[in-house]
Amino acid sequence: MSRITSKVNKNSEGYRDNYAYHSELSEQLRSRMAEAVAGGRDHLIERHRKRGKLLPRERIDLLVDPCTPFLEFSTLAAYEQYGGRVHSAGVVTGIGIIHGIHCVIVANDSTVKGGAYYPETVKKHIRAQEIAEKHQLPCVYLVDCGGAYLHEWDRVFPDRDHFGNIFFRQCNMSARGLPQLAAVFGVSTAGAAYIPALSDEVVMVRGNATIHLGGPSIVKVAINEDISPEELGGAEMHATVSGVSDYIAETEQEALARMRDIVAGLNRKTDCYQRRLESREPAYAVDELKGIVSRDFAQPYDIREVIARLVDGSEFQEFKPQWGTSLICGTAHIDGYPVGILGNNGPLFSDASVKGAHFISLCEQRNIPLLFLQNVPGFMVGKAAEQGGISKHSAKLVYAMSCARVPRFTVVVGGSYGAGNYGMCGRGFRPNLMFAWPNSVVATMSPDIGTNVVLELAKSSISNKATPESLEKLNQETRAMYAEKSNPYYATSRIWDDGIIEPEQTRDVIALCLSMAANLPPENERSYVYRM
């Protein structure tokens, strides 16, 4: 396999400017994540600890195997929403390794609004379950939750993908043989009571854990019965009277040790369906990514330089290197796992679209997972492009990508605009996991183009009452709207991706994704290659 020869000049002014810019973005990301993890609620955390309780990430640290990674999803969910008070949407989700088994972990954070479920909390929880189902992984729920946030009930309770969908997924995953396990550390009331109640095995912590469909105040109003939380749904009662709990633990540490024992006894066989090679570091330092990627999307760079700092030995078998050159396709290995990579070197023309569709079908035949590196202004437009069949050829790429039966992972490394987002496996096409860099932008079109389109429509409106002043106001409002809504933090706050990651974390994150996907048996329903 050919090694990519880097042409980057690390002494150039452009490299230094880019490096400083991306370093600043990374520092900003770390600061915002630190705030989401523990900031702004010291008094609540102190009260939490006085009850002998651990924070959700501390529970996860004790649950997963020592010195193994935990890939957290959407740390900045609900960022800058609800007055900035619903940190991480009140729930921590991610993939951890327990006794060598990849597991999806969902841990409520009761220091954030009592662990109540906001719309983003529900969406984040369901997304974690979706990842578990897609990768055939057990789910471990670390429950400490007061149920739905009542002031948002209309956006949390009644619809198909609201709170009830969590329990629907639990039932169906359990029926498919994907273990559903729960450890209860605090309140589990109202709808949240079904999280442990629908789990295959349940552990409760004496003194702090309670499970009840209606708390003491609801019981008092509904049937005029006075009862304490412990009598109504405490760990002792559920372990000895109702049988809702299968195990009782004296401390949270004991509960987590019990949960590890349960996972160890799942009798799950793990097979690797990939031909894994020895892992090798890239020939070039991953930290150099910050100097390569242009801070200005108008300044092009070669996506091969990014690939060279992600893949083993910087070795890349490029497919059709002389044709359809605005889309770079090829196979490589990351941490020893095979991967097919598609990365953008400009807008997608007809030849690039057909090339991408052909490459995807090759990877599908060979059971090679796909990695999309998005930095795409869109598909090419204009008379020549349309007469050359760009609508038809771009559809081939979208079709091949949509129907591919191999795992697909996406990282937005720059701009992701219009239908280019679709062709490169954007969120709407359900990639197995999707991450974004701090410089990323996802939007229907660039701010300049979008604003010009809006202004032209205003000028040509049948009820045109445009004045220079009104057009200037519209211009400023439209640019401000694009600046706000195409920001990566706006996107990740609404869980349009699975988290923002620093560029130099990309190799490790994708390596974990590929190791998890390697346990999936191939779908052999189709194995032909269509040369378009």
Short mmCIF file of C-alpha atoms in Angstrom, two decimals:
data_model
loop_
_atom_site.label_atom_id
_atom_site.label_comp_id
_atom_site.label_asym_id
_atom_site.label_seq_id
_atom_site.Cartn_x
_atom_site.Cartn_y
_atom_site.Cartn_z
CA MET A 1 0.00 0.00 0.00
CA SER A 2 1.34 3.44 -0.96
CA ARG A 3 2.40 5.90 1.72
CA ILE A 4 1.12 9.45 1.37
CA THR A 5 3.99 11.90 0.98
CA SER A 6 3.17 15.08 2.83
CA LYS A 7 3.83 18.40 1.14
CA VAL A 8 3.02 20.54 4.16
CA ASN A 9 5.45 23.34 4.97
CA LYS A 10 5.33 23.70 8.74
CA ASN A 11 7.41 26.86 8.56
CA SER A 12 4.93 28.72 6.37
CA GLU A 13 2.91 31.65 7.68
CA GLY A 14 -0.34 29.95 6.63
CA TYR A 15 0.51 26.83 8.65
CA ARG A 16 1.31 28.88 11.76
CA ASP A 17 -1.88 30.94 11.43
CA ASN A 18 -4.01 27.82 11.00
CA TYR A 19 -2.30 26.13 13.96
CA ALA A 20 -2.91 29.10 16.25
CA TYR A 21 -6.54 29.36 15.13
CA HIS A 22 -7.36 25.68 15.68
CA SER A 23 -5.45 25.63 18.98
CA GLU A 24 -7.67 28.46 20.18
CA LEU A 25 -10.78 26.57 19.07
CA SER A 26 -9.60 23.45 20.92
CA GLU A 27 -8.99 25.44 24.08
CA GLN A 28 -12.46 26.95 23.81
CA LEU A 29 -13.95 23.46 23.39
CA ARG A 30 -12.16 22.15 26.49
CA SER A 31 -13.37 25.11 28.52
CA ARG A 32 -16.97 24.62 27.46
CA MET A 33 -16.82 20.91 28.15
CA ALA A 34 -15.37 21.52 31.60
CA GLU A 35 -18.27 23.86 32.33
CA ALA A 36 -20.77 21.25 31.14
CA VAL A 37 -19.18 18.52 33.27
CA ALA A 38 -18.95 20.32 36.61
CA GLY A 39 -19.48 24.05 36.30
CA GLY A 40 -22.06 26.37 37.82
CA ARG A 41 -23.64 24.01 40.36
CA ASP A 42 -21.09 23.53 43.15
CA HIS A 43 -23.76 23.70 45.87
CA LEU A 44 -25.77 20.94 44.19
CA ILE A 45 -22.72 18.73 43.79
CA GLU A 46 -21.82 19.27 47.45
CA ARG A 47 -25.33 18.25 48.54
CA HIS A 48 -25.12 15.23 46.23
CA ARG A 49 -21.86 14.08 47.85
CA LYS A 50 -23.22 14.56 51.37
CA ARG A 51 -25.76 11.88 50.53
CA GLY A 52 -22.92 9.46 49.82
CA LYS A 53 -23.48 9.68 46.06
CA LEU A 54 -21.01 9.79 43.18
CA LEU A 55 -21.30 11.94 40.08
CA PRO A 56 -22.36 10.12 36.90
CA ARG A 57 -18.93 10.18 35.27
CA GLU A 58 -17.37 8.89 38.50
CA ARG A 59 -19.83 5.99 38.42
CA ILE A 60 -18.85 5.27 34.83
CA ASP A 61 -15.14 5.33 35.74
CA LEU A 62 -15.76 2.61 38.34
CA LEU A 63 -17.94 0.60 35.98
CA VAL A 64 -15.67 0.34 32.93
CA ASP A 65 -12.47 -1.67 32.73
CA PRO A 66 -9.41 0.16 34.11
CA CYS A 67 -7.34 2.10 31.56
CA THR A 68 -9.92 1.68 28.81
CA PRO A 69 -11.52 4.58 26.93
CA PHE A 70 -15.05 5.86 27.41
CA LEU A 71 -16.41 7.52 24.28
CA GLU A 72 -18.89 10.09 25.54
CA PHE A 73 -21.67 11.30 23.24
CA SER A 74 -22.95 14.88 22.95
CA THR A 75 -21.28 16.34 26.02
CA LEU A 76 -22.58 19.77 24.98
CA ALA A 77 -26.19 18.75 24.40
CA ALA A 78 -28.56 21.60 25.34
CA TYR A 79 -25.61 24.02 25.36
CA GLU A 80 -26.78 27.63 25.74
CA GLN A 81 -30.41 26.51 25.96
CA TYR A 82 -32.67 26.92 29.03
CA GLY A 83 -30.48 29.73 30.31
CA GLY A 84 -27.40 27.49 30.21
CA ARG A 85 -28.61 25.49 33.23
CA VAL A 86 -29.23 22.06 31.66
CA HIS A 87 -25.63 20.89 31.39
CA SER A 88 -25.10 17.94 29.01
CA ALA A 89 -28.92 17.71 28.89
CA GLY A 90 -28.79 16.16 32.37
CA VAL A 91 -27.59 12.76 31.17
CA VAL A 92 -24.21 11.22 30.31
CA THR A 93 -24.17 8.68 27.48
CA GLY A 94 -21.42 6.82 25.66
CA ILE A 95 -19.64 3.56 24.92
CA GLY A 96 -17.47 1.89 27.53
CA ILE A 97 -15.80 -1.51 27.85
CA ILE A 98 -16.87 -3.77 30.73
CA HIS A 99 -15.05 -7.09 31.08
CA GLY A 100 -13.96 -6.73 27.48
CA ILE A 101 -17.52 -6.13 26.21
CA HIS A 102 -18.50 -2.89 24.47
CA CYS A 103 -21.57 -1.50 26.28
CA VAL A 104 -23.68 1.60 25.84
CA ILE A 105 -23.98 3.42 29.16
CA VAL A 106 -26.72 5.93 30.05
CA ALA A 107 -26.16 7.74 33.36
CA ASN A 108 -28.56 10.35 34.75
CA ASP A 109 -27.07 13.43 36.41
CA SER A 110 -29.31 14.40 39.33
CA THR A 111 -27.25 17.55 39.97
CA VAL A 112 -28.84 18.95 36.78
CA LYS A 113 -32.51 19.71 37.46
CA GLY A 114 -32.83 16.51 39.49
CA GLY A 115 -32.01 14.44 36.41
CA ALA A 116 -35.32 15.48 34.83
CA TYR A 117 -35.86 14.78 31.14
CA TYR A 118 -35.93 17.78 28.82
CA PRO A 119 -36.52 17.35 25.06
CA GLU A 120 -32.75 17.12 24.46
CA THR A 121 -32.42 14.60 27.31
CA VAL A 122 -34.94 12.33 25.63
CA LYS A 123 -33.28 12.75 22.25
CA LYS A 124 -29.84 12.02 23.70
CA HIS A 125 -31.06 8.95 25.59
CA ILE A 126 -32.82 7.57 22.51
CA ARG A 127 -29.76 8.26 20.35
CA ALA A 128 -27.64 6.17 22.75
CA GLN A 129 -30.16 3.33 22.48
CA GLU A 130 -30.14 3.65 18.70
CA ILE A 131 -26.35 3.26 18.69
CA ALA A 132 -26.64 0.23 20.96
CA GLU A 133 -29.23 -1.38 18.71
CA LYS A 134 -27.27 -0.68 15.53
CA HIS A 135 -24.11 -2.22 16.99
CA GLN A 136 -25.87 -5.00 18.94
CA LEU A 137 -24.54 -3.86 22.31
CA PRO A 138 -25.85 -4.30 25.87
CA CYS A 139 -27.27 -1.21 27.60
CA VAL A 140 -26.39 -0.28 31.18
CA TYR A 141 -28.60 2.38 32.79
CA LEU A 142 -27.27 4.20 35.87
CA VAL A 143 -30.54 5.65 37.11
CA ASP A 144 -30.94 8.79 39.21
CA CYS A 145 -33.88 10.57 37.64
CA GLY A 146 -37.01 12.48 38.53
CA GLY A 147 -38.88 11.74 35.29
CA ALA A 148 -40.06 14.18 32.64
CA TYR A 149 -39.63 17.92 33.19
CA LEU A 150 -43.27 18.90 33.59
CA HIS A 151 -43.00 22.39 32.11
CA GLU A 152 -41.87 20.79 28.84
CA TRP A 153 -44.35 17.90 28.90
CA ASP A 154 -45.71 18.67 25.42
CA ARG A 155 -42.22 18.27 23.95
CA VAL A 156 -41.29 15.29 26.12
CA PHE A 157 -44.31 13.07 26.67
CA PRO A 158 -46.84 12.41 23.87
CA ASP A 159 -45.10 12.02 20.51
CA ARG A 160 -43.61 8.96 18.81
CA ASP A 161 -40.00 9.85 19.60
CA HIS A 162 -40.66 11.23 23.08
CA PHE A 163 -40.21 9.63 26.51
CA GLY A 164 -42.26 6.52 25.75
CA ASN A 165 -39.95 5.61 22.88
CA ILE A 166 -37.20 4.96 25.44
CA PHE A 167 -39.24 2.11 26.93
CA PHE A 168 -40.35 0.84 23.52
CA ARG A 169 -36.70 0.50 22.55
CA GLN A 170 -35.81 -1.18 25.83
CA CYS A 171 -38.47 -3.84 25.31
CA ASN A 172 -37.48 -4.55 21.74
CA MET A 173 -33.74 -4.63 22.39
CA SER A 174 -34.27 -7.08 25.24
CA ALA A 175 -36.46 -9.20 22.96
CA ARG A 176 -33.60 -9.25 20.43
CA GLY A 177 -31.19 -10.54 23.05
CA LEU A 178 -29.47 -7.24 23.81
CA PRO A 179 -29.22 -7.12 27.63
CA GLN A 180 -30.88 -4.19 29.42
CA LEU A 181 -29.37 -3.68 32.88
CA ALA A 182 -30.06 -1.02 35.50
CA ALA A 183 -28.46 0.18 38.71
CA VAL A 184 -30.58 2.68 40.67
CA PHE A 185 -28.71 5.24 42.78
CA GLY A 186 -31.41 7.77 43.60
CA VAL A 187 -34.96 8.67 42.69
CA SER A 188 -36.56 6.77 39.83
CA THR A 189 -40.07 8.09 39.68
CA ALA A 190 -43.02 8.46 37.28
CA GLY A 191 -42.01 7.43 33.74
CA ALA A 192 -38.40 7.01 34.85
CA ALA A 193 -39.52 4.06 37.01
CA TYR A 194 -39.90 2.06 33.83
CA ILE A 195 -36.19 2.29 33.05
CA PRO A 196 -35.33 -0.22 35.81
CA ALA A 197 -38.72 -1.94 35.70
CA LEU A 198 -38.18 -2.90 32.05
CA SER A 199 -34.55 -3.93 32.58
CA ASP A 200 -33.49 -7.58 32.65
CA GLU A 201 -31.67 -7.21 35.99
CA VAL A 202 -31.82 -4.44 38.57
CA VAL A 203 -29.52 -3.35 41.42
CA MET A 204 -30.64 -0.76 44.00
CA VAL A 205 -28.61 1.14 46.60
CA ARG A 206 -30.03 0.99 50.12
CA GLY A 207 -31.00 4.34 51.61
CA ASN A 208 -30.87 6.44 48.42
CA ALA A 209 -32.55 4.46 45.64
CA THR A 210 -36.33 4.54 45.18
CA ILE A 211 -38.60 3.31 42.41
CA HIS A 212 -42.25 4.37 42.26
CA LEU A 213 -44.72 5.33 39.54
CA GLY A 214 -46.09 8.10 41.77
CA GLY A 215 -44.14 9.71 44.59
CA PRO A 216 -45.48 10.40 48.09
CA SER A 217 -46.98 13.76 47.08
CA ILE A 218 -48.88 12.20 44.17
CA VAL A 219 -50.07 9.35 46.39
CA LYS A 220 -51.33 11.88 48.92
CA VAL A 221 -53.29 13.82 46.30
CA ALA A 222 -54.57 10.75 44.44
CA ILE A 223 -55.68 8.47 47.30
CA ASN A 224 -55.06 10.54 50.45
CA GLU A 225 -52.43 8.12 51.73
CA ASP A 226 -49.47 9.31 53.78
CA ILE A 227 -46.34 7.26 53.10
CA SER A 228 -42.58 7.78 53.17
CA PRO A 229 -40.43 7.41 50.03
CA GLU A 230 -38.66 4.41 51.57
CA GLU A 231 -41.91 2.59 52.35
CA LEU A 232 -43.31 3.43 48.95
CA GLY A 233 -40.39 2.41 46.77
CA GLY A 234 -37.14 1.99 48.70
CA ALA A 235 -34.46 -0.57 47.95
CA GLU A 236 -35.31 -2.69 51.00
CA MET A 237 -38.98 -2.90 50.04
CA HIS A 238 -38.33 -3.71 46.39
CA ALA A 239 -35.71 -6.35 47.22
CA THR A 240 -37.77 -8.12 49.91
CA VAL A 241 -41.44 -7.37 49.19
CA SER A 242 -42.23 -6.39 45.60
CA GLY A 243 -39.32 -8.18 43.90
CA VAL A 244 -38.78 -5.25 41.52
CA SER A 245 -35.09 -5.20 42.50
CA ASP A 246 -32.94 -8.29 42.04
CA TYR A 247 -30.05 -7.13 44.21
CA ILE A 248 -29.55 -4.64 47.04
CA ALA A 249 -26.22 -2.87 47.56
CA GLU A 250 -25.04 -0.98 50.61
CA THR A 251 -22.98 1.56 48.65
CA GLU A 252 -22.75 2.85 45.12
CA GLN A 253 -19.35 1.19 44.75
CA GLU A 254 -20.90 -2.16 45.67
CA ALA A 255 -23.72 -1.60 43.16
CA LEU A 256 -21.24 -0.88 40.38
CA ALA A 257 -19.17 -3.95 41.29
CA ARG A 258 -22.38 -6.02 41.12
CA MET A 259 -23.16 -4.54 37.71
CA ARG A 260 -19.70 -5.50 36.47
CA ASP A 261 -20.34 -9.06 37.69
CA ILE A 262 -23.66 -9.13 35.82
CA VAL A 263 -22.00 -8.02 32.57
CA ALA A 264 -19.23 -10.59 33.06
CA GLY A 265 -21.92 -13.29 33.30
CA LEU A 266 -23.79 -12.34 30.12
CA ASN A 267 -22.14 -15.17 28.20
CA ARG A 268 -21.75 -12.96 25.13
CA LYS A 269 -19.40 -14.29 22.50
CA THR A 270 -17.51 -11.62 20.61
CA ASP A 271 -16.17 -12.35 17.15
CA CYS A 272 -14.05 -10.11 14.97
CA TYR A 273 -15.30 -10.13 11.41
CA GLN A 274 -12.44 -7.97 10.12
CA ARG A 275 -8.92 -8.96 9.15
CA ARG A 276 -7.12 -6.81 11.67
CA LEU A 277 -3.45 -5.98 11.17
CA GLU A 278 -0.91 -4.77 13.69
CA SER A 279 -1.65 -1.18 14.67
CA ARG A 280 0.92 1.43 13.61
CA GLU A 281 1.10 5.15 14.24
CA PRO A 282 0.80 7.51 11.27
CA ALA A 283 4.09 8.62 9.73
CA TYR A 284 3.16 12.23 10.52
CA ALA A 285 2.16 13.76 13.85
CA VAL A 286 -1.60 13.99 14.34
CA ASP A 287 -1.09 17.38 16.01
CA GLU A 288 -0.17 18.78 12.57
CA LEU A 289 -3.83 18.62 11.57
CA LYS A 290 -4.31 22.00 13.25
CA GLY A 291 -1.83 23.62 10.87
CA ILE A 292 -3.13 21.91 7.73
CA VAL A 293 -6.83 22.68 7.84
CA SER A 294 -7.48 26.20 6.59
CA ARG A 295 -9.27 28.59 8.92
CA ASP A 296 -10.88 30.11 5.81
CA PHE A 297 -13.04 27.65 3.85
CA ALA A 298 -12.22 29.59 0.69
CA GLN A 299 -8.58 28.47 1.03
CA PRO A 300 -8.33 24.87 -0.22
CA TYR A 301 -6.14 22.16 1.25
CA ASP A 302 -5.55 18.55 0.23
CA ILE A 303 -7.69 16.13 2.26
CA ARG A 304 -4.93 13.55 1.73
CA GLU A 305 -2.88 15.54 4.25
CA VAL A 306 -5.62 14.90 6.82
CA ILE A 307 -5.84 11.22 5.90
CA ALA A 308 -2.06 10.87 6.24
CA ARG A 309 -2.34 11.85 9.91
CA LEU A 310 -5.22 9.51 10.71
CA VAL A 311 -4.31 6.16 9.12
CA ASP A 312 -1.75 3.53 10.07
CA GLY A 313 1.67 4.25 8.63
CA SER A 314 0.07 7.05 6.55
CA GLU A 315 -0.54 4.31 3.98
CA PHE A 316 -3.51 4.81 1.66
CA GLN A 317 -4.56 2.77 -1.38
CA GLU A 318 -6.24 5.48 -3.43
CA PHE A 319 -9.03 4.48 -5.82
CA LYS A 320 -9.16 6.17 -9.27
CA PRO A 321 -6.60 8.85 -8.26
CA GLN A 322 -6.63 10.52 -11.70
CA TRP A 323 -10.41 10.69 -12.16
CA GLY A 324 -13.13 12.51 -10.25
CA THR A 325 -10.41 14.28 -8.31
CA SER A 326 -12.71 16.45 -6.17
CA LEU A 327 -13.58 13.32 -4.16
CA ILE A 328 -10.69 11.32 -2.70
CA CYS A 329 -11.50 7.64 -2.14
CA GLY A 330 -9.33 4.83 -0.89
CA THR A 331 -8.72 2.10 1.66
CA ALA A 332 -6.45 2.19 4.70
CA HIS A 333 -6.21 0.91 8.27
CA ILE A 334 -6.83 2.74 11.53
CA ASP A 335 -5.52 0.94 14.63
CA GLY A 336 -5.22 -2.14 12.44
CA TYR A 337 -8.86 -2.12 11.30
CA PRO A 338 -9.65 -1.75 7.58
CA VAL A 339 -11.58 1.33 6.53
CA GLY A 340 -12.74 2.90 3.27
CA ILE A 341 -12.32 6.68 3.31
CA LEU A 342 -14.13 9.32 1.26
CA GLY A 343 -12.90 12.90 1.64
CA ASN A 344 -13.62 16.13 -0.21
CA ASN A 345 -11.23 18.19 -2.29
CA GLY A 346 -13.83 20.67 -3.49
CA PRO A 347 -17.39 20.48 -4.85
CA LEU A 348 -18.76 17.15 -6.04
CA PHE A 349 -18.86 16.92 -9.83
CA SER A 350 -20.57 14.17 -11.83
CA ASP A 351 -17.39 12.10 -12.20
CA ALA A 352 -16.62 12.36 -8.48
CA SER A 353 -20.17 11.29 -7.61
CA VAL A 354 -20.01 8.21 -9.84
CA LYS A 355 -16.55 7.39 -8.51
CA GLY A 356 -17.83 7.58 -4.94
CA ALA A 357 -20.78 5.31 -5.68
CA HIS A 358 -18.44 2.76 -7.31
CA PHE A 359 -16.05 2.88 -4.35
CA ILE A 360 -18.84 2.42 -1.82
CA SER A 361 -20.03 -0.71 -3.63
CA LEU A 362 -16.48 -2.10 -3.53
CA CYS A 363 -16.26 -1.57 0.23
CA GLU A 364 -19.68 -3.11 0.68
CA GLN A 365 -18.69 -6.23 -1.22
CA ARG A 366 -15.57 -6.58 0.94
CA ASN A 367 -17.27 -5.72 4.25
CA ILE A 368 -15.09 -2.66 4.80
CA PRO A 369 -16.58 0.10 7.00
CA LEU A 370 -16.76 3.61 5.55
CA LEU A 371 -15.43 6.89 6.93
CA PHE A 372 -16.69 10.16 5.41
CA LEU A 373 -14.55 13.27 5.97
CA GLN A 374 -16.87 16.16 5.15
CA ASN A 375 -15.53 19.44 3.81
CA VAL A 376 -17.92 20.00 0.94
CA PRO A 377 -19.46 23.16 -0.55
CA GLY A 378 -22.07 20.99 -2.28
CA PHE A 379 -22.63 19.37 -5.65
CA MET A 380 -21.58 21.43 -8.66
CA VAL A 381 -24.24 23.72 -10.10
CA GLY A 382 -24.65 25.57 -13.40
CA LYS A 383 -25.52 24.90 -17.01
CA ALA A 384 -22.59 22.60 -17.80
CA ALA A 385 -23.13 20.59 -14.61
CA GLU A 386 -26.86 20.13 -15.22
CA GLN A 387 -26.41 19.22 -18.89
CA GLY A 388 -23.76 16.76 -17.77
CA GLY A 389 -26.32 15.04 -15.54
CA ILE A 390 -25.26 16.20 -12.07
CA SER A 391 -28.76 15.55 -10.72
CA LYS A 392 -28.65 11.97 -11.96
CA HIS A 393 -25.04 11.28 -11.00
CA SER A 394 -25.24 12.90 -7.57
CA ALA A 395 -28.29 10.73 -6.91
CA LYS A 396 -26.14 7.65 -7.58
CA LEU A 397 -23.79 8.64 -4.77
CA VAL A 398 -26.69 9.36 -2.42
CA TYR A 399 -28.30 6.03 -3.34
CA ALA A 400 -25.14 3.96 -2.87
CA MET A 401 -24.32 5.65 0.43
CA SER A 402 -27.88 5.34 1.74
CA CYS A 403 -28.17 1.63 0.99
CA ALA A 404 -24.67 0.56 2.02
CA ARG A 405 -24.86 -2.33 4.49
CA VAL A 406 -21.51 -1.68 6.12
CA PRO A 407 -20.96 0.58 9.14
CA ARG A 408 -20.64 4.26 8.18
CA PHE A 409 -18.94 6.93 10.25
CA THR A 410 -18.84 10.66 9.51
CA VAL A 411 -16.58 13.48 10.70
CA VAL A 412 -17.31 17.06 9.66
CA VAL A 413 -13.82 18.55 9.29
CA GLY A 414 -14.87 21.80 7.60
CA GLY A 415 -17.92 23.13 5.80
CA SER A 416 -20.84 20.83 5.03
CA TYR A 417 -23.28 22.58 2.76
CA GLY A 418 -26.48 21.70 0.92
CA ALA A 419 -26.83 18.38 -0.83
CA GLY A 420 -23.10 17.81 -0.33
CA ASN A 421 -24.00 17.05 3.28
CA TYR A 422 -26.37 14.39 1.96
CA GLY A 423 -23.94 12.75 -0.46
CA MET A 424 -21.27 12.59 2.26
CA CYS A 425 -23.50 10.79 4.78
CA GLY A 426 -24.96 13.62 6.85
CA ARG A 427 -27.15 13.14 9.88
CA GLY A 428 -30.29 12.46 7.86
CA PHE A 429 -28.68 9.31 6.43
CA ARG A 430 -28.14 7.78 9.85
CA PRO A 431 -24.39 7.20 10.02
CA ASN A 432 -23.47 4.82 12.81
CA LEU A 433 -21.76 7.74 14.54
CA MET A 434 -21.13 11.33 13.47
CA PHE A 435 -18.68 13.80 14.97
CA ALA A 436 -17.65 17.38 14.20
CA TRP A 437 -14.52 19.47 14.60
CA PRO A 438 -14.72 22.84 16.41
CA ASN A 439 -14.30 24.71 13.10
CA SER A 440 -17.13 22.85 11.36
CA VAL A 441 -20.18 24.43 9.73
CA VAL A 442 -23.36 22.63 8.68
CA ALA A 443 -25.85 24.68 6.68
CA THR A 444 -28.02 24.66 3.58
CA MET A 445 -25.53 27.03 1.94
CA SER A 446 -22.80 29.47 2.87
CA PRO A 447 -23.80 32.77 4.52
CA ASP A 448 -22.85 34.78 1.42
CA ILE A 449 -24.87 32.63 -0.98
CA GLY A 450 -27.78 32.21 1.42
CA THR A 451 -28.03 35.94 2.02
CA ASN A 452 -27.87 36.74 -1.68
CA VAL A 453 -30.63 34.22 -2.41
CA VAL A 454 -32.88 35.75 0.26
CA LEU A 455 -32.22 39.26 -1.06
CA GLU A 456 -32.95 38.27 -4.66
CA LEU A 457 -36.21 36.65 -3.59
CA ALA A 458 -37.17 39.80 -1.70
CA LYS A 459 -36.43 41.95 -4.74
CA SER A 460 -38.43 39.74 -7.10
CA SER A 461 -41.41 39.17 -4.78
CA ILE A 462 -44.80 39.86 -6.36
CA SER A 463 -45.63 42.05 -3.39
CA ASN A 464 -42.29 43.82 -3.60
CA LYS A 465 -42.11 46.74 -1.21
CA ALA A 466 -38.35 46.51 -0.76
CA THR A 467 -36.41 49.65 0.02
CA PRO A 468 -32.64 50.01 0.39
CA GLU A 469 -33.15 50.26 4.15
CA SER A 470 -35.34 47.14 4.38
CA LEU A 471 -32.94 45.18 2.17
CA GLU A 472 -29.99 46.16 4.34
CA LYS A 473 -31.91 45.11 7.45
CA LEU A 474 -32.78 41.79 5.79
CA ASN A 475 -29.14 41.36 4.81
CA GLN A 476 -27.95 41.84 8.40
CA GLU A 477 -30.68 39.60 9.87
CA THR A 478 -29.98 36.79 7.41
CA ARG A 479 -26.23 36.88 8.03
CA ALA A 480 -26.80 36.89 11.78
CA MET A 481 -29.15 33.91 11.44
CA TYR A 482 -26.57 31.93 9.46
CA ALA A 483 -23.82 32.86 11.91
CA GLU A 484 -25.90 31.59 14.83
CA LYS A 485 -27.45 28.47 13.37
CA SER A 486 -24.47 27.14 11.40
CA ASN A 487 -22.22 27.32 14.47
CA PRO A 488 -20.98 23.86 15.58
CA TYR A 489 -22.13 24.51 19.15
CA TYR A 490 -25.65 25.28 17.93
CA ALA A 491 -25.62 21.96 16.07
CA THR A 492 -24.23 19.82 18.87
CA SER A 493 -26.57 21.48 21.40
CA ARG A 494 -29.47 20.08 19.36
CA ILE A 495 -27.76 16.70 18.93
CA TRP A 496 -27.31 17.02 15.16
CA ASP A 497 -24.06 15.13 15.74
CA ASP A 498 -22.71 12.81 18.44
CA GLY A 499 -20.26 15.36 19.78
CA ILE A 500 -17.55 17.87 18.94
CA ILE A 501 -14.04 16.41 19.05
CA GLU A 502 -10.62 17.99 18.68
CA PRO A 503 -8.86 17.19 15.38
CA GLU A 504 -6.08 15.25 17.09
CA GLN A 505 -8.66 13.04 18.87
CA THR A 506 -10.12 11.86 15.57
CA ARG A 507 -7.88 8.82 15.07
CA ASP A 508 -8.56 7.47 18.58
CA VAL A 509 -12.31 8.10 18.31
CA ILE A 510 -12.61 6.38 14.92
CA ALA A 511 -10.40 3.51 16.13
CA LEU A 512 -12.86 2.80 18.94
CA CYS A 513 -15.76 3.00 16.49
CA LEU A 514 -14.08 0.54 14.14
CA SER A 515 -13.24 -1.88 16.97
CA MET A 516 -16.91 -1.88 17.97
CA ALA A 517 -18.10 -2.30 14.37
CA ALA A 518 -15.68 -5.20 13.80
CA ASN A 519 -17.92 -7.36 16.02
CA LEU A 520 -20.87 -6.96 13.62
CA PRO A 521 -21.42 -9.91 11.26
CA PRO A 522 -21.54 -8.88 7.60
CA GLU A 523 -24.86 -8.59 5.81
CA ASN A 524 -24.45 -10.75 2.74
CA GLU A 525 -27.68 -9.97 0.94
CA ARG A 526 -25.85 -8.18 -1.87
CA SER A 527 -22.26 -8.58 -3.06
CA TYR A 528 -22.12 -7.26 -6.63
CA VAL A 529 -20.16 -4.23 -7.79
CA TYR A 530 -21.91 -1.92 -10.22
CA ARG A 531 -19.41 -0.08 -12.44
CA MET A 532 -21.37 3.06 -13.24
#
